[in-house]
Amino acid sequence: MGKFGLCVLLLHLSALSVWGQNEAGTCPAPGQPGYTVGCNSKTASMEQFRAKSIGPDDILTTNQGVEIADNQNSLKAGSRGPTLLEDFIMREKITHFDHERIPERVVHARGEGAHGYFQVYSSLANITKAKFLQDPNVQTPVFVRFSTVGGSRGSADTVRDIRGFATKFYTEEGNFDIVGNNAPVFFIQDAIKFPDFVHSVKPEPHNEIPQASSAHDNLWDFVGQQPETMHAIMWLMSDRAIPRSLSMMEGFGVHTFRLINADGVSRFVKFHWKPKLGVHSLVWDEAQKLAGKDSDFNRRELWEDIEAGNFPEWELGLQVVEEGDELKFDFDLLDPTKIIPEELVPVQRVGKMVLNRNPDNFFAETEQVAFCVANIVPGIDFTNDPLMQGRLFSYLDTQLSRLGGPNFHEIPINRPVCPFRNNNQRDAMHRTTINVGKTNYDINTRNNGLPKQAPSGSGFSSYHQQMDGAKLRQRSQSFSDHYSQATLFWQSISQPEQDHLVSAFSFELSKLEADAIRIQVLTNLQNIDAQLAKRVADNLGMPLPPKEQNAYPKPVTPSPALNQATTAKTSIETRRIAILAADGVDGQSVEDIKAWAAENKAKAKVIAPHAGKLRSATGQDIQVDGTIVANPSILFDALLIPGGNQSIKTLQEDGGAVHYALEAYVHYKPIAAAAEGGDFLAHIGLIPRLKHRDLPEGMIVAENVDDGFKQQFYNYIAQHRFFNRQRVKAIPA
Ligand code: HDE
């Protein structure tokens, strides 16, 4: 910082009269810059000085605050001589760089985060005393981190995987974290199996292959031996595991938690996040190509949507079960491999979460954020789910090494914003708080007994659940049906989703080396549904193994809530439309569609064979937003081919353009053509040549881009994909 900057800062600080360390000797308020536990008049000014956030606009200094005069040349003995050890500026810089990385998360390493708020629709006082769920006028700050599970930090976004969906609520009573996933069930029932499960799905230990993929022998070997994985495996092989966008996926707390009201009455609860834009997925071929062409596809879109003011939004849903109803289901509420079908216990939508601000710094916020299942507030409590019990231990434990010691709660993104007052935890690595005073123990008399416990009736106290039972290593018999809900999932999803699921199993199993593993998995599938097993076996060219005698499933009633085809399909917000054009295009329709898309919070881009500008049929300049080669069709939700004789002629001769449309077709995307655009589609064989009738579904061919055209295009884009298209398999794209 330059001397001038320092003066300005000091002047600014001395002008603070309310929260600053001023003449009156007061301390900054909790949550304000410079606030520190135990802050008093001696420490505050130093803390304020340090609390200034570091921007790019000051003069470079060393970490000791010394201004750097030359950041381009190291100190040498002669301009061609060796570098001197004395060069403390270079040594400090390189030493710091050498230590820039912290260990990546052992799972969920790749992620992206955003800030926002949560607001309850109306008071939930009847079911919980949690303060942030009482007042519809209160907006509670949140930070959300989405992640994939298996891949390393630099792996691709669009791999087949469960997505993490972790939310930290900075409530006025302390931080509450819902550390959830985009699947409502987990692969195992007991935490003791977690390291084995994770080892099996991660790259194999001898060669670290494959990265961010479940298609290898170790995972399927584990799955074959552990039928409890099968329900979550169905989700992993389904379209849910390749979300179109992070804002188009559901979130689930997975475990059953408790809600406790002010009268001490406890109820069971499952947490859900319901996306405003509905649940939509990529298709597998597209996901695989995206992993190469834009490995940041999901991350980039989240960032861009927030920058553009298209804020992702979810409703918080609760499934509440009365304490007395705990045992009324034909599965165990404590079993994390089971859902409560929404048709049995409806999801009440109780509030909304909006993500409206990107992090300032990826490392400081998204990388250093520490979620923990054990972070709860009064009014919320745990259950005996044996997976949850293990998680209560694991998160803080792993963060001790990931974030370098027990003081990671002091990192700004992890700090509560409520009046975080005091405790006697002291010292350790990276401590930044300067505690003052002579006492660091409870109960003391030397500091009038302060800090002290919350008065009786306030503060957190655990739900008084009755416990008994022998000490043993055993799983309850009520956890033993591993197939019925996998069958429920299979029978609930739509036909296209079933087809995709069969393809996903076939793809993954075809990549295995060991036939024995394939046979074991087919046996498990046979226990779920004979049709499913047969279709996969046929694709693998293998006979169907016999169904196991003692396997469930029970008869199931399909759950429409699991069917992605019934999701919200009413909006084109955030959707991306490619306008494929070349010189000579009808400029008016390009402008029209761009304006119409923007009005509807969608994004239309002109994609052309070359960058720069296009010359329209009437001689205007049209800005090209991207080239065909750098902006493939997989980056878009829909395709428009405007008219213009010359443009169409050029596109017909351009293999890249032809492939563009064929690929959009095989990915089931809406395709619209205006005027001569229809000739292009006919030329490449996507629609009949002579009459533009009997079009494949999701396609529009019209004379111009009038209101009727736009309305139909809107409906088609909102529809997302058209899975009943003919001849998709025959098209080489
Ligand atoms: Fe996690 N999990 N997990 N997990 N998990 C971690 O914590 C663990 C489980 C989930 O964006 C780790 O800080 C155990 C279920 C998310 O930072 C670790 C068990 C669900 C994230 C860990 C589970 C999750 C994690 C790795 C079984 C959905 C990323 C680094 C007993 C409800 C949070 C870290 C973020 C991260 C342990 C199972 C979700 C090792 C032991 C079930 C979203 O502590």
JSON list of N, CA and C in Angstrom, two decimals, residues 491-513:
[
{"chain": "A", "resi": 491, "resn": "GLN", "atom": "N", "xyz": [-39.81, -47.93, -12.04]},
{"chain": "A", "resi": 491, "resn": "GLN", "atom": "CA", "xyz": [-41.20, -47.90, -12.52]},
{"chain": "A", "resi": 491, "resn": "GLN", "atom": "C", "xyz": [-41.78, -46.49, -12.54]},
{"chain": "A", "resi": 492, "resn": "SER", "atom": "N", "xyz": [-41.12, -45.55, -11.89]},
{"chain": "A", "resi": 492, "resn": "SER", "atom": "CA", "xyz": [-41.68, -44.19, -11.82]},
{"chain": "A", "resi": 492, "resn": "SER", "atom": "C", "xyz": [-41.18, -43.29, -12.93]},
{"chain": "A", "resi": 493, "resn": "ILE", "atom": "N", "xyz": [-39.99, -43.55, -13.45]},
{"chain": "A", "resi": 493, "resn": "ILE", "atom": "CA", "xyz": [-39.43, -42.62, -14.43]},
{"chain": "A", "resi": 493, "resn": "ILE", "atom": "C", "xyz": [-40.06, -42.84, -15.81]},
{"chain": "A", "resi": 494, "resn": "SER", "atom": "N", "xyz": [-39.92, -41.83, -16.66]},
{"chain": "A", "resi": 494, "resn": "SER", "atom": "CA", "xyz": [-40.57, -41.87, -17.98]},
{"chain": "A", "resi": 494, "resn": "SER", "atom": "C", "xyz": [-39.81, -42.84, -18.90]},
{"chain": "A", "resi": 495, "resn": "GLN", "atom": "N", "xyz": [-40.46, -43.15, -20.02]},
{"chain": "A", "resi": 495, "resn": "GLN", "atom": "CA", "xyz": [-39.85, -44.08, -20.99]},
{"chain": "A", "resi": 495, "resn": "GLN", "atom": "C", "xyz": [-38.46, -43.61, -21.46]},
{"chain": "A", "resi": 496, "resn": "PRO", "atom": "N", "xyz": [-38.32, -42.33, -21.88]},
{"chain": "A", "resi": 496, "resn": "PRO", "atom": "CA", "xyz": [-36.97, -41.92, -22.30]},
{"chain": "A", "resi": 496, "resn": "PRO", "atom": "C", "xyz": [-35.96, -42.05, -21.17]},
{"chain": "A", "resi": 497, "resn": "GLU", "atom": "N", "xyz": [-36.37, -41.73, -19.95]},
{"chain": "A", "resi": 497, "resn": "GLU", "atom": "CA", "xyz": [-35.43, -41.88, -18.83]},
{"chain": "A", "resi": 497, "resn": "GLU", "atom": "C", "xyz": [-35.05, -43.34, -18.64]},
{"chain": "A", "resi": 498, "resn": "GLN", "atom": "N", "xyz": [-36.00, -44.23, -18.82]},
{"chain": "A", "resi": 498, "resn": "GLN", "atom": "CA", "xyz": [-35.68, -45.67, -18.72]},
{"chain": "A", "resi": 498, "resn": "GLN", "atom": "C", "xyz": [-34.67, -46.05, -19.80]},
{"chain": "A", "resi": 499, "resn": "ASP", "atom": "N", "xyz": [-34.92, -45.54, -21.02]},
{"chain": "A", "resi": 499, "resn": "ASP", "atom": "CA", "xyz": [-34.00, -45.88, -22.12]},
{"chain": "A", "resi": 499, "resn": "ASP", "atom": "C", "xyz": [-32.59, -45.40, -21.79]},
{"chain": "A", "resi": 500, "resn": "HIS", "atom": "N", "xyz": [-32.50, -44.18, -21.26]},
{"chain": "A", "resi": 500, "resn": "HIS", "atom": "CA", "xyz": [-31.18, -43.63, -20.95]},
{"chain": "A", "resi": 500, "resn": "HIS", "atom": "C", "xyz": [-30.51, -44.44, -19.84]},
{"chain": "A", "resi": 501, "resn": "LEU", "atom": "N", "xyz": [-31.32, -44.88, -18.89]},
{"chain": "A", "resi": 501, "resn": "LEU", "atom": "CA", "xyz": [-30.77, -45.65, -17.77]},
{"chain": "A", "resi": 501, "resn": "LEU", "atom": "C", "xyz": [-30.21, -46.98, -18.26]},
{"chain": "A", "resi": 502, "resn": "VAL", "atom": "N", "xyz": [-30.94, -47.62, -19.17]},
{"chain": "A", "resi": 502, "resn": "VAL", "atom": "CA", "xyz": [-30.46, -48.87, -19.75]},
{"chain": "A", "resi": 502, "resn": "VAL", "atom": "C", "xyz": [-29.14, -48.61, -20.49]},
{"chain": "A", "resi": 503, "resn": "SER", "atom": "N", "xyz": [-29.09, -47.52, -21.25]},
{"chain": "A", "resi": 503, "resn": "SER", "atom": "CA", "xyz": [-27.85, -47.19, -21.98]},
{"chain": "A", "resi": 503, "resn": "SER", "atom": "C", "xyz": [-26.70, -46.94, -21.02]},
{"chain": "A", "resi": 504, "resn": "ALA", "atom": "N", "xyz": [-27.00, -46.26, -19.92]},
{"chain": "A", "resi": 504, "resn": "ALA", "atom": "CA", "xyz": [-25.93, -45.93, -18.97]},
{"chain": "A", "resi": 504, "resn": "ALA", "atom": "C", "xyz": [-25.36, -47.19, -18.33]},
{"chain": "A", "resi": 505, "resn": "PHE", "atom": "N", "xyz": [-26.24, -48.09, -17.89]},
{"chain": "A", "resi": 505, "resn": "PHE", "atom": "CA", "xyz": [-25.75, -49.36, -17.35]},
{"chain": "A", "resi": 505, "resn": "PHE", "atom": "C", "xyz": [-24.93, -50.10, -18.40]},
{"chain": "A", "resi": 506, "resn": "SER", "atom": "N", "xyz": [-25.45, -50.12, -19.63]},
{"chain": "A", "resi": 506, "resn": "SER", "atom": "CA", "xyz": [-24.77, -50.87, -20.69]},
{"chain": "A", "resi": 506, "resn": "SER", "atom": "C", "xyz": [-23.40, -50.27, -20.97]},
{"chain": "A", "resi": 507, "resn": "PHE", "atom": "N", "xyz": [-23.35, -48.96, -21.02]},
{"chain": "A", "resi": 507, "resn": "PHE", "atom": "CA", "xyz": [-22.09, -48.25, -21.27]},
{"chain": "A", "resi": 507, "resn": "PHE", "atom": "C", "xyz": [-21.06, -48.61, -20.20]},
{"chain": "A", "resi": 508, "resn": "GLU", "atom": "N", "xyz": [-21.48, -48.43, -18.93]},
{"chain": "A", "resi": 508, "resn": "GLU", "atom": "CA", "xyz": [-20.52, -48.62, -17.83]},
{"chain": "A", "resi": 508, "resn": "GLU", "atom": "C", "xyz": [-20.07, -50.08, -17.75]},
{"chain": "A", "resi": 509, "resn": "LEU", "atom": "N", "xyz": [-21.04, -50.99, -17.83]},
{"chain": "A", "resi": 509, "resn": "LEU", "atom": "CA", "xyz": [-20.67, -52.41, -17.67]},
{"chain": "A", "resi": 509, "resn": "LEU", "atom": "C", "xyz": [-19.84, -52.90, -18.86]},
{"chain": "A", "resi": 510, "resn": "SER", "atom": "N", "xyz": [-20.08, -52.31, -20.02]},
{"chain": "A", "resi": 510, "resn": "SER", "atom": "CA", "xyz": [-19.31, -52.74, -21.19]},
{"chain": "A", "resi": 510, "resn": "SER", "atom": "C", "xyz": [-17.84, -52.38, -21.05]},
{"chain": "A", "resi": 511, "resn": "LYS", "atom": "N", "xyz": [-17.54, -51.42, -20.17]},
{"chain": "A", "resi": 511, "resn": "LYS", "atom": "CA", "xyz": [-16.15, -50.99, -20.02]},
{"chain": "A", "resi": 511, "resn": "LYS", "atom": "C", "xyz": [-15.36, -51.84, -19.02]},
{"chain": "A", "resi": 512, "resn": "LEU", "atom": "N", "xyz": [-16.03, -52.78, -18.38]},
{"chain": "A", "resi": 512, "resn": "LEU", "atom": "CA", "xyz": [-15.34, -53.58, -17.36]},
{"chain": "A", "resi": 512, "resn": "LEU", "atom": "C", "xyz": [-14.46, -54.64, -17.99]},
{"chain": "A", "resi": 513, "resn": "GLU", "atom": "N", "xyz": [-13.44, -55.05, -17.23]},
{"chain": "A", "resi": 513, "resn": "GLU", "atom": "CA", "xyz": [-12.58, -56.14, -17.69]},
{"chain": "A", "resi": 513, "resn": "GLU", "atom": "C", "xyz": [-13.16, -57.49, -17.28]}
]
